[in-house]
mmCIF file of C-alpha atoms in Angstrom:
data_model
loop_
_atom_site.group_PDB
_atom_site.id
_atom_site.type_symbol
_atom_site.label_atom_id
_atom_site.label_comp_id
_atom_site.label_asym_id
_atom_site.label_seq_id
_atom_site.Cartn_x
_atom_site.Cartn_y
_atom_site.Cartn_z
ATOM 1 C CA MET A 1 50.376 -35.860 20.872
ATOM 2 C CA ALA A 2 51.745 -32.344 20.455
ATOM 3 C CA GLU A 3 51.124 -32.522 16.687
ATOM 4 C CA GLU A 4 47.572 -33.782 17.266
ATOM 5 C CA SER A 5 46.962 -30.967 19.759
ATOM 6 C CA ARG A 6 48.215 -28.385 17.270
ATOM 7 C CA TRP A 7 45.976 -29.910 14.552
ATOM 8 C CA ARG A 8 42.934 -29.705 16.828
ATOM 9 C CA ARG A 9 43.699 -26.071 17.654
ATOM 10 C CA ARG A 10 44.010 -25.267 13.944
ATOM 11 C CA VAL A 11 40.691 -26.995 13.167
ATOM 12 C CA ALA A 12 38.985 -25.176 16.034
ATOM 13 C CA CYS A 13 40.410 -21.869 14.862
ATOM 14 C CA THR A 14 39.302 -22.526 11.275
ATOM 15 C CA VAL A 15 35.795 -23.483 12.388
ATOM 16 C CA ALA A 16 35.593 -20.338 14.503
ATOM 17 C CA VAL A 17 36.690 -18.146 11.596
ATOM 18 C CA VAL A 18 34.204 -19.813 9.218
ATOM 19 C CA ALA A 19 31.449 -19.416 11.821
ATOM 20 C CA VAL A 20 32.234 -15.728 12.256
ATOM 21 C CA PHE A 21 32.220 -15.142 8.510
ATOM 22 C CA GLY A 22 28.983 -17.139 8.233
ATOM 23 C CA VAL A 23 27.279 -15.031 10.876
ATOM 24 C CA VAL A 24 28.525 -11.846 9.210
ATOM 25 C CA ALA A 25 27.295 -13.046 5.817
ATOM 26 C CA VAL A 26 23.867 -14.032 7.118
ATOM 27 C CA GLY A 27 23.595 -10.819 9.127
ATOM 28 C CA GLY A 28 24.571 -8.786 6.076
ATOM 29 C CA ALA A 29 21.983 -10.566 3.947
ATOM 30 C CA GLY A 30 19.357 -9.975 6.614
ATOM 31 C CA TRP A 31 20.303 -6.294 6.787
ATOM 32 C CA TYR A 32 20.038 -5.975 3.003
ATOM 33 C CA TYR A 33 16.679 -7.741 2.893
ATOM 34 C CA SER A 34 15.354 -5.618 5.764
ATOM 35 C CA GLY A 35 16.274 -2.543 3.737
ATOM 36 C CA LEU A 36 14.011 -3.690 0.907
ATOM 37 C CA VAL A 37 11.121 -3.515 3.381
ATOM 38 C CA LEU A 38 12.068 -0.395 5.336
ATOM 39 C CA ASP A 39 13.686 1.975 2.825
ATOM 40 C CA PRO A 40 11.384 4.437 1.020
ATOM 41 C CA VAL A 41 11.613 4.457 -2.791
ATOM 42 C CA HIS A 42 10.221 7.395 -4.757
ATOM 43 C CA ALA A 43 11.430 6.666 -8.288
ATOM 44 C CA SER A 44 8.842 5.618 -10.888
ATOM 45 C CA ASP A 45 9.222 2.326 -12.723
ATOM 46 C CA TYR A 46 8.144 2.043 -16.374
ATOM 47 C CA PRO A 47 8.170 -1.677 -17.276
ATOM 48 C CA LEU A 48 6.010 -1.376 -20.410
ATOM 49 C CA GLU A 49 6.990 -0.263 -23.898
ATOM 50 C CA VAL A 50 4.439 1.165 -26.332
ATOM 51 C CA MET A 51 4.838 -0.774 -29.574
ATOM 52 C CA ALA A 52 1.987 0.821 -31.548
ATOM 53 C CA PHE A 53 -0.826 3.372 -31.167
ATOM 54 C CA ASN A 54 -3.484 4.116 -33.777
ATOM 55 C CA GLY A 55 -5.692 6.526 -31.846
ATOM 56 C CA ASP A 56 -8.138 3.884 -30.620
ATOM 57 C CA GLU A 57 -5.859 1.048 -29.527
ATOM 58 C CA VAL A 58 -2.413 0.733 -27.993
ATOM 59 C CA THR A 59 -0.098 -2.278 -28.131
ATOM 60 C CA LEU A 60 2.102 -2.805 -25.081
ATOM 61 C CA LYS A 61 5.076 -5.052 -24.476
ATOM 62 C CA GLY A 62 6.433 -6.163 -21.101
ATOM 63 C CA GLY A 63 5.058 -6.344 -17.584
ATOM 64 C CA SER A 64 3.143 -9.146 -15.950
ATOM 65 C CA ASP A 65 -0.314 -7.583 -15.598
ATOM 66 C CA THR A 66 -0.849 -5.808 -18.922
ATOM 67 C CA ALA A 67 -3.835 -7.977 -19.856
ATOM 68 C CA THR A 68 -5.520 -7.654 -16.459
ATOM 69 C CA PRO A 69 -9.288 -7.259 -16.956
ATOM 70 C CA GLY A 70 -10.882 -3.933 -16.105
ATOM 71 C CA THR A 71 -10.338 -0.200 -16.472
ATOM 72 C CA TYR A 72 -6.881 1.323 -15.939
ATOM 73 C CA GLY A 73 -4.702 4.255 -16.707
ATOM 74 C CA LEU A 74 -1.504 4.158 -18.730
ATOM 75 C CA THR A 75 1.008 6.554 -17.222
ATOM 76 C CA TRP A 76 4.388 7.633 -18.570
ATOM 77 C CA ALA A 77 6.731 10.524 -17.876
ATOM 78 C CA ASN A 78 4.628 13.660 -18.484
ATOM 79 C CA GLY A 79 1.726 11.678 -19.900
ATOM 80 C CA ASN A 80 -1.406 9.711 -19.054
ATOM 81 C CA ALA A 81 -4.221 7.911 -20.884
ATOM 82 C CA LEU A 82 -7.299 5.932 -19.863
ATOM 83 C CA LEU A 83 -7.403 2.327 -21.080
ATOM 84 C CA GLY A 84 -10.350 0.065 -21.716
ATOM 85 C CA PRO A 85 -10.520 -3.706 -22.167
ATOM 86 C CA THR A 86 -7.993 -5.985 -23.785
ATOM 87 C CA VAL A 87 -8.548 -6.463 -27.532
ATOM 88 C CA THR A 88 -5.906 -9.052 -28.406
ATOM 89 C CA THR A 89 -2.845 -10.709 -26.921
ATOM 90 C CA GLY A 90 0.240 -11.729 -28.885
ATOM 91 C CA SER A 91 3.696 -13.088 -28.236
ATOM 92 C CA GLY A 92 4.698 -10.916 -25.277
ATOM 93 C CA THR A 93 2.321 -8.109 -26.286
ATOM 94 C CA VAL A 94 -1.160 -6.944 -25.327
ATOM 95 C CA THR A 95 -3.420 -4.590 -27.288
ATOM 96 C CA ARG A 96 -5.991 -2.589 -25.308
ATOM 97 C CA LYS A 97 -8.628 -0.014 -26.143
ATOM 98 C CA VAL A 98 -7.684 3.613 -25.487
ATOM 99 C CA GLN A 99 -10.590 5.617 -24.110
ATOM 100 C CA LYS A 100 -8.799 8.955 -23.993
ATOM 101 C CA VAL A 101 -5.318 10.478 -23.958
ATOM 102 C CA LEU A 102 -5.479 13.014 -21.132
ATOM 103 C CA ARG A 103 -2.026 14.567 -21.399
ATOM 104 C CA GLY A 104 1.260 14.034 -23.159
ATOM 105 C CA GLU A 105 1.992 12.246 -26.432
ATOM 106 C CA LEU A 106 1.289 8.519 -26.686
ATOM 107 C CA ARG A 107 3.569 7.055 -29.358
ATOM 108 C CA PRO A 108 5.737 3.996 -30.051
ATOM 109 C CA GLY A 109 8.828 3.832 -27.867
ATOM 110 C CA VAL A 110 7.223 5.448 -24.807
ATOM 111 C CA ARG A 111 7.944 3.635 -21.539
ATOM 112 C CA ALA A 112 4.927 3.429 -19.216
ATOM 113 C CA TYR A 113 3.171 1.473 -16.472
ATOM 114 C CA LEU A 114 -0.366 0.127 -16.056
ATOM 115 C CA ASP A 115 -1.940 2.563 -13.604
ATOM 116 C CA ARG A 116 -4.569 1.284 -11.159
ATOM 117 C CA TRP A 117 -4.991 4.841 -9.857
ATOM 118 C CA LEU A 118 -6.056 5.934 -13.392
ATOM 119 C CA TRP A 119 -4.538 9.421 -13.302
ATOM 120 C CA GLY A 120 -0.943 8.894 -12.197
ATOM 121 C CA ASP A 121 0.133 11.442 -9.595
ATOM 122 C CA GLY A 122 -2.852 13.673 -10.342
ATOM 123 C CA LYS A 123 -4.964 15.768 -8.008
ATOM 124 C CA PRO A 124 -8.761 15.641 -7.444
ATOM 125 C CA SER A 125 -9.364 17.894 -10.448
ATOM 126 C CA ALA A 126 -8.361 14.919 -12.638
ATOM 127 C CA ALA A 127 -11.451 13.145 -11.284
ATOM 128 C CA GLY A 128 -13.585 16.261 -11.815
ATOM 129 C CA VAL A 129 -13.713 17.296 -8.147
ATOM 130 C CA PRO A 130 -12.653 20.773 -6.887
ATOM 131 C CA TYR A 131 -10.054 20.727 -4.133
ATOM 132 C CA THR A 132 -7.707 22.788 -1.976
ATOM 133 C CA ASP A 133 -4.087 22.000 -1.148
ATOM 134 C CA VAL A 134 -3.567 22.110 2.630
ATOM 135 C CA LYS A 135 -0.967 21.277 5.268
ATOM 136 C CA VAL A 136 -1.762 18.972 8.177
ATOM 137 C CA PRO A 137 0.123 20.154 11.311
ATOM 138 C CA SER A 138 2.038 17.534 13.288
ATOM 139 C CA PRO A 139 5.011 17.318 15.673
ATOM 140 C CA LEU A 140 7.195 16.400 12.672
ATOM 141 C CA GLY A 141 6.059 19.400 10.614
ATOM 142 C CA GLY A 142 3.363 20.176 8.070
ATOM 143 C CA PHE A 143 2.229 17.230 5.949
ATOM 144 C CA PRO A 144 1.036 18.106 2.416
ATOM 145 C CA ALA A 145 -2.538 17.013 1.716
ATOM 146 C CA TRP A 146 -5.495 17.890 -0.443
ATOM 147 C CA ARG A 147 -9.020 18.506 0.735
ATOM 148 C CA THR A 148 -12.395 18.399 -0.982
ATOM 149 C CA GLU A 149 -15.611 19.925 0.350
ATOM 150 C CA GLY A 150 -18.996 18.428 1.167
ATOM 151 C CA THR A 151 -22.143 18.937 3.199
ATOM 152 C CA SER A 152 -21.660 15.958 5.518
ATOM 153 C CA PRO A 153 -19.985 16.399 8.921
ATOM 154 C CA THR A 154 -18.329 12.996 8.405
ATOM 155 C CA TRP A 155 -14.991 13.214 6.614
ATOM 156 C CA VAL A 156 -13.114 10.488 4.764
ATOM 157 C CA ILE A 157 -9.358 10.438 5.413
ATOM 158 C CA ALA A 158 -7.509 8.571 2.665
ATOM 159 C CA VAL A 159 -4.277 6.758 3.612
ATOM 160 C CA HIS A 160 -2.288 5.529 0.622
ATOM 161 C CA GLY A 161 0.011 2.525 0.371
ATOM 162 C CA ARG A 162 3.761 2.088 0.653
ATOM 163 C CA ASN A 163 5.772 4.323 -1.719
ATOM 164 C CA ALA A 164 2.492 5.695 -3.096
ATOM 165 C CA ASN A 165 0.751 9.064 -2.675
ATOM 166 C CA PRO A 166 -2.742 10.518 -2.156
ATOM 167 C CA ALA A 167 -3.599 10.054 -5.844
ATOM 168 C CA GLU A 168 -4.355 6.429 -4.975
ATOM 169 C CA ALA A 169 -7.707 7.674 -3.633
ATOM 170 C CA LEU A 170 -8.839 9.401 -6.814
ATOM 171 C CA ARG A 171 -10.771 6.384 -8.145
ATOM 172 C CA VAL A 172 -13.196 6.492 -5.233
ATOM 173 C CA LEU A 173 -13.299 10.254 -4.677
ATOM 174 C CA PRO A 174 -16.298 10.913 -6.994
ATOM 175 C CA THR A 175 -18.404 8.406 -5.026
ATOM 176 C CA PHE A 176 -17.844 10.232 -1.734
ATOM 177 C CA HIS A 177 -18.227 13.612 -3.421
ATOM 178 C CA ARG A 178 -21.686 12.577 -4.631
ATOM 179 C CA LEU A 179 -22.494 11.494 -1.068
ATOM 180 C CA GLY A 180 -21.517 14.971 0.163
ATOM 181 C CA MET A 181 -18.621 13.626 2.251
ATOM 182 C CA PRO A 182 -15.441 15.748 2.351
ATOM 183 C CA MET A 183 -12.228 13.825 1.688
ATOM 184 C CA LEU A 184 -8.738 14.527 2.999
ATOM 185 C CA GLY A 185 -5.989 12.871 0.966
ATOM 186 C CA ILE A 186 -2.965 12.802 3.264
ATOM 187 C CA THR A 187 0.744 12.099 3.167
ATOM 188 C CA TYR A 188 2.701 10.542 6.017
ATOM 189 C CA ARG A 189 6.317 10.422 7.189
ATOM 190 C CA ASN A 190 8.948 9.598 4.556
ATOM 191 C CA ASP A 191 6.587 10.344 1.661
ATOM 192 C CA GLU A 192 8.078 12.444 -1.100
ATOM 193 C CA GLY A 193 7.703 16.094 -0.070
ATOM 194 C CA ALA A 194 6.608 15.196 3.473
ATOM 195 C CA PRO A 195 8.598 15.412 6.708
ATOM 196 C CA PRO A 196 10.818 12.359 7.270
ATOM 197 C CA GLY A 197 10.621 10.138 10.302
ATOM 198 C CA PRO A 198 13.471 10.341 12.824
ATOM 199 C CA ASP A 199 15.354 7.459 11.173
ATOM 200 C CA GLY A 200 14.063 7.912 7.618
ATOM 201 C CA LYS A 201 12.654 4.360 7.581
ATOM 202 C CA PHE A 202 9.187 2.916 7.197
ATOM 203 C CA HIS A 203 7.863 1.503 10.458
ATOM 204 C CA LEU A 204 5.045 -0.380 8.706
ATOM 205 C CA GLY A 205 2.316 1.403 10.674
ATOM 206 C CA ALA A 206 3.965 1.322 14.102
ATOM 207 C CA THR A 207 4.657 5.083 13.952
ATOM 208 C CA GLU A 208 2.832 6.200 10.791
ATOM 209 C CA TRP A 209 -0.481 5.958 12.679
ATOM 210 C CA GLU A 210 0.595 9.137 14.492
ATOM 211 C CA ASP A 211 0.369 11.032 11.187
ATOM 212 C CA VAL A 212 -3.167 9.706 10.714
ATOM 213 C CA ALA A 213 -3.912 10.958 14.243
ATOM 214 C CA ALA A 214 -2.698 14.413 13.162
ATOM 215 C CA ALA A 215 -5.050 14.248 10.166
ATOM 216 C CA VAL A 216 -7.969 13.348 12.445
ATOM 217 C CA THR A 217 -7.153 16.346 14.642
ATOM 218 C CA TYR A 218 -7.004 18.596 11.562
ATOM 219 C CA ALA A 219 -10.360 17.342 10.257
ATOM 220 C CA LYS A 220 -11.988 17.970 13.634
ATOM 221 C CA SER A 221 -10.536 21.494 13.691
ATOM 222 C CA GLN A 222 -12.276 22.082 10.350
ATOM 223 C CA GLY A 223 -15.685 20.971 11.603
ATOM 224 C CA ALA A 224 -15.675 17.195 11.182
ATOM 225 C CA THR A 225 -17.703 15.372 13.829
ATOM 226 C CA GLY A 226 -17.207 11.910 12.349
ATOM 227 C CA ILE A 227 -14.318 10.210 10.553
ATOM 228 C CA VAL A 228 -14.034 7.315 8.102
ATOM 229 C CA LEU A 229 -10.469 6.055 7.659
ATOM 230 C CA TYR A 230 -9.742 4.533 4.242
ATOM 231 C CA GLY A 231 -6.466 2.702 3.646
ATOM 232 C CA TRP A 232 -4.877 0.909 0.716
ATOM 233 C CA SER A 233 -2.159 -1.772 1.094
ATOM 234 C CA MET A 234 0.254 -0.529 3.807
ATOM 235 C CA GLY A 235 -2.269 2.237 4.445
ATOM 236 C CA GLY A 236 -4.688 -0.594 5.166
ATOM 237 C CA GLY A 237 -2.343 -1.643 7.971
ATOM 238 C CA ILE A 238 -1.796 1.890 9.256
ATOM 239 C CA VAL A 239 -5.547 2.522 9.560
ATOM 240 C CA PRO A 240 -6.332 -0.297 12.022
ATOM 241 C CA MET A 241 -3.274 0.691 14.056
ATOM 242 C CA ALA A 242 -4.711 4.213 14.284
ATOM 243 C CA VAL A 243 -8.094 2.831 15.331
ATOM 244 C CA ARG A 244 -6.488 0.783 18.101
ATOM 245 C CA LYS A 245 -4.435 3.764 19.299
ATOM 246 C CA LEU A 246 -7.268 6.315 19.112
ATOM 247 C CA PRO A 247 -10.216 4.738 20.949
ATOM 248 C CA ASP A 248 -11.677 8.099 21.960
ATOM 249 C CA GLU A 249 -11.752 9.679 18.496
ATOM 250 C CA PRO A 250 -15.022 9.807 16.474
ATOM 251 C CA ILE A 251 -13.937 7.153 13.956
ATOM 252 C CA LYS A 252 -17.239 5.807 12.650
ATOM 253 C CA GLY A 253 -15.907 3.276 10.159
ATOM 254 C CA ILE A 254 -12.856 1.996 8.314
ATOM 255 C CA ILE A 255 -12.436 0.896 4.699
ATOM 256 C CA LEU A 256 -9.476 -1.284 3.744
ATOM 257 C CA ASP A 257 -8.350 -2.241 0.234
ATOM 258 C CA SER A 258 -5.800 -5.078 -0.118
ATOM 259 C CA PRO A 259 -4.705 -4.344 3.456
ATOM 260 C CA VAL A 260 -1.470 -5.509 5.066
ATOM 261 C CA LEU A 261 -2.975 -6.896 8.266
ATOM 262 C CA ASP A 262 0.008 -9.103 9.085
ATOM 263 C CA TRP A 263 3.430 -8.086 7.774
ATOM 264 C CA ARG A 264 4.950 -11.546 8.055
ATOM 265 C CA SER A 265 2.827 -12.899 5.200
ATOM 266 C CA PRO A 266 3.728 -10.336 2.465
ATOM 267 C CA ILE A 267 7.378 -10.390 3.548
ATOM 268 C CA ALA A 268 7.436 -14.182 3.209
ATOM 269 C CA LEU A 269 5.658 -14.018 -0.152
ATOM 270 C CA GLY A 270 8.054 -11.393 -1.486
ATOM 271 C CA ALA A 271 11.018 -13.457 -0.338
ATOM 272 C CA GLN A 272 9.632 -16.547 -2.045
ATOM 273 C CA GLN A 273 9.190 -14.615 -5.294
ATOM 274 C CA MET A 274 12.803 -13.394 -5.036
ATOM 275 C CA GLY A 275 14.168 -16.847 -4.213
ATOM 276 C CA VAL A 276 15.285 -15.812 -0.710
ATOM 277 C CA PRO A 277 15.775 -18.826 1.618
ATOM 278 C CA ASP A 278 13.278 -19.131 4.475
ATOM 279 C CA PHE A 279 15.930 -18.812 7.166
ATOM 280 C CA LEU A 280 17.018 -15.449 5.759
ATOM 281 C CA VAL A 281 13.412 -14.242 5.964
ATOM 282 C CA THR A 282 13.481 -14.973 9.687
ATOM 283 C CA VAL A 283 16.809 -13.170 10.009
ATOM 284 C CA GLY A 284 15.432 -10.236 8.020
ATOM 285 C CA GLU A 285 12.386 -9.981 10.272
ATOM 286 C CA TRP A 286 14.618 -10.036 13.335
ATOM 287 C CA VAL A 287 16.784 -7.276 11.846
ATOM 288 C CA ILE A 288 13.694 -5.197 10.981
ATOM 289 C CA GLU A 289 12.486 -5.341 14.578
ATOM 290 C CA ARG A 290 15.930 -4.433 15.912
ATOM 291 C CA ARG A 291 16.439 -1.570 13.435
ATOM 292 C CA THR A 292 13.076 0.065 14.097
ATOM 293 C CA GLY A 293 11.840 -1.105 17.491
ATOM 294 C CA LEU A 294 8.563 -2.289 15.959
ATOM 295 C CA SER A 295 6.900 -5.591 16.869
ATOM 296 C CA PHE A 296 5.454 -7.881 14.201
ATOM 297 C CA ASP A 297 3.078 -9.261 16.824
ATOM 298 C CA ASP A 298 1.775 -5.761 17.530
ATOM 299 C CA LEU A 299 1.330 -5.144 13.790
ATOM 300 C CA ASP A 300 -0.673 -8.360 13.384
ATOM 301 C CA GLN A 301 -4.227 -6.986 13.289
ATOM 302 C CA VAL A 302 -5.807 -10.464 13.212
ATOM 303 C CA ARG A 303 -4.062 -11.189 16.500
ATOM 304 C CA HIS A 304 -5.827 -8.107 17.924
ATOM 305 C CA ALA A 305 -9.187 -8.753 16.245
ATOM 306 C CA ARG A 306 -11.155 -8.714 19.511
ATOM 307 C CA GLU A 307 -9.995 -5.156 20.253
ATOM 308 C CA PHE A 308 -11.901 -3.611 17.331
ATOM 309 C CA LYS A 309 -15.258 -1.935 17.831
ATOM 310 C CA THR A 310 -15.432 -0.030 14.525
ATOM 311 C CA PRO A 311 -17.359 -1.325 11.483
ATOM 312 C CA ALA A 312 -15.061 -2.245 8.596
ATOM 313 C CA LEU A 313 -15.494 -2.701 4.855
ATOM 314 C CA VAL A 314 -12.658 -4.805 3.414
ATOM 315 C CA PHE A 315 -11.852 -5.350 -0.272
ATOM 316 C CA VAL A 316 -9.551 -8.148 -1.426
ATOM 317 C CA ASP A 317 -8.775 -9.583 -4.833
ATOM 318 C CA THR A 318 -7.982 -13.271 -5.172
ATOM 319 C CA ALA A 319 -5.309 -12.516 -7.807
ATOM 320 C CA ASP A 320 -3.300 -10.350 -5.382
ATOM 321 C CA ALA A 321 0.336 -11.384 -5.838
ATOM 322 C CA THR A 322 1.704 -8.768 -3.426
ATOM 323 C CA VAL A 323 -0.281 -9.105 -0.194
ATOM 324 C CA PRO A 324 -1.761 -12.528 0.634
ATOM 325 C CA VAL A 325 -5.516 -12.305 1.238
ATOM 326 C CA GLY A 326 -5.451 -14.877 4.061
ATOM 327 C CA PRO A 327 -5.202 -12.423 6.981
ATOM 328 C CA ALA A 328 -8.132 -10.365 5.659
ATOM 329 C CA LEU A 329 -10.228 -13.528 5.368
ATOM 330 C CA GLU A 330 -9.210 -14.491 8.902
ATOM 331 C CA LEU A 331 -10.195 -11.054 10.235
ATOM 332 C CA ALA A 332 -13.585 -11.305 8.536
ATOM 333 C CA LYS A 333 -14.086 -14.768 10.041
ATOM 334 C CA ALA A 334 -13.004 -13.593 13.501
ATOM 335 C CA ARG A 335 -15.251 -10.497 13.471
ATOM 336 C CA PRO A 336 -18.311 -11.169 11.281
ATOM 337 C CA ASP A 337 -20.174 -8.700 13.504
ATOM 338 C CA LEU A 338 -17.989 -5.835 12.246
ATOM 339 C CA VAL A 339 -16.390 -6.802 8.934
ATOM 340 C CA THR A 340 -18.091 -6.693 5.541
ATOM 341 C CA LEU A 341 -15.843 -8.526 3.067
ATOM 342 C CA VAL A 342 -15.951 -7.927 -0.688
ATOM 343 C CA GLN A 343 -13.902 -10.311 -2.845
ATOM 344 C CA THR A 344 -13.106 -9.694 -6.501
ATOM 345 C CA ARG A 345 -11.185 -11.766 -9.016
ATOM 346 C CA GLY A 346 -8.563 -10.796 -11.566
ATOM 347 C CA GLY A 347 -7.752 -7.244 -10.457
ATOM 348 C CA GLY A 348 -4.588 -7.967 -8.472
ATOM 349 C CA HIS A 349 -3.214 -5.841 -5.657
ATOM 350 C CA THR A 350 -5.484 -2.831 -4.958
ATOM 351 C CA GLY A 351 -7.292 -3.648 -8.216
ATOM 352 C CA SER A 352 -10.776 -4.489 -6.926
ATOM 353 C CA TRP A 353 -12.198 -1.170 -8.136
ATOM 354 C CA ASN A 354 -10.573 -1.525 -11.551
ATOM 355 C CA VAL A 355 -11.995 -4.975 -12.219
ATOM 356 C CA ASP A 356 -15.526 -4.215 -10.966
ATOM 357 C CA PRO A 357 -16.105 -0.486 -10.324
ATOM 358 C CA ALA A 358 -19.903 -0.750 -10.161
ATOM 359 C CA ARG A 359 -19.861 -3.386 -7.432
ATOM 360 C CA TYR A 360 -17.069 -1.594 -5.583
ATOM 361 C CA GLU A 361 -18.850 1.766 -5.558
ATOM 362 C CA GLU A 362 -22.157 0.222 -4.518
ATOM 363 C CA ALA A 363 -20.395 -1.374 -1.546
ATOM 364 C CA LEU A 364 -18.948 2.042 -0.632
ATOM 365 C CA ARG A 365 -22.331 3.743 -0.833
ATOM 366 C CA THR A 366 -24.060 1.054 1.224
ATOM 367 C CA PHE A 367 -21.345 1.086 3.903
ATOM 368 C CA ALA A 368 -21.122 4.885 4.150
ATOM 369 C CA SER A 369 -24.920 5.174 4.381
ATOM 370 C CA SER A 370 -24.993 2.694 7.272
ATOM 371 C CA LEU A 371 -22.643 4.694 9.521
#
């Protein structure tokens, strides 16, 4: 009996130790995965290699979206070119038309990326629009931004996506410039060159909306009497948070491109693509909420669909492999009185303009003219 009792104690002790190590391992994995969501990353990635360039065409190797239909930039360290349609595809290579090399030397061996923004980290002058660099005051400090002029008292405030910058708005800037609408391309906390948040982490819109509020205050101080908030990707989640938090501001409309309206869905998709088990996704979400104090339920804009009173124009692309389009479709179904939905095909994440610029810009003009 004594031997059996000792054996049972040893088994119990072993099970307890294994359980502790299991919890630590799962918690550590959840902490690591949460960091992939919350930690800012400012380094550029160049997945493509230039194999050949003859002045009119460039052959690229690598990447998963090199043959994507539409108009794009090709950006490399200290260089940028505008690309046209795909000419041919080979074994792991794609040859595209080159419309113009804007800066730098395009040659074999250059590492680059396919640029949906067209002009890399450029400023409005790249799109042919004069601008002024400004600082948006906020409790965290001055946020770098650029500003263009116009005759309209309604300003467009552009809110870029996660780990991006205001250059994401350059594709659409000429459309608003022709409409006479000033645009303010802003940065927010934890952007490169901008003030950090208190913990240096993304809060997925739960605190970044405050920086949009500061931009609204700045625009009003400069004469704006109406505001259109325009957000891409994570910016498309920050914008509706700002609208919900700022019911008394003169926000006349919102425009969302590939918006993150429910963070659970892109986190689950990213985990699936990385081969992360489902249970670790749940752990990671729990860790994210505990590390930041945010609530995924509060960030679920579809859940709060009845709260919105502001007209919205929403762009999604059915080939988006980063942010599932389901929540945007659900929002449009829940609020057909407010939401105008434009669906494109083949452009991928934030690629609706690139795959069909004429349709995209016509939707912008029609929406802006209706406000």
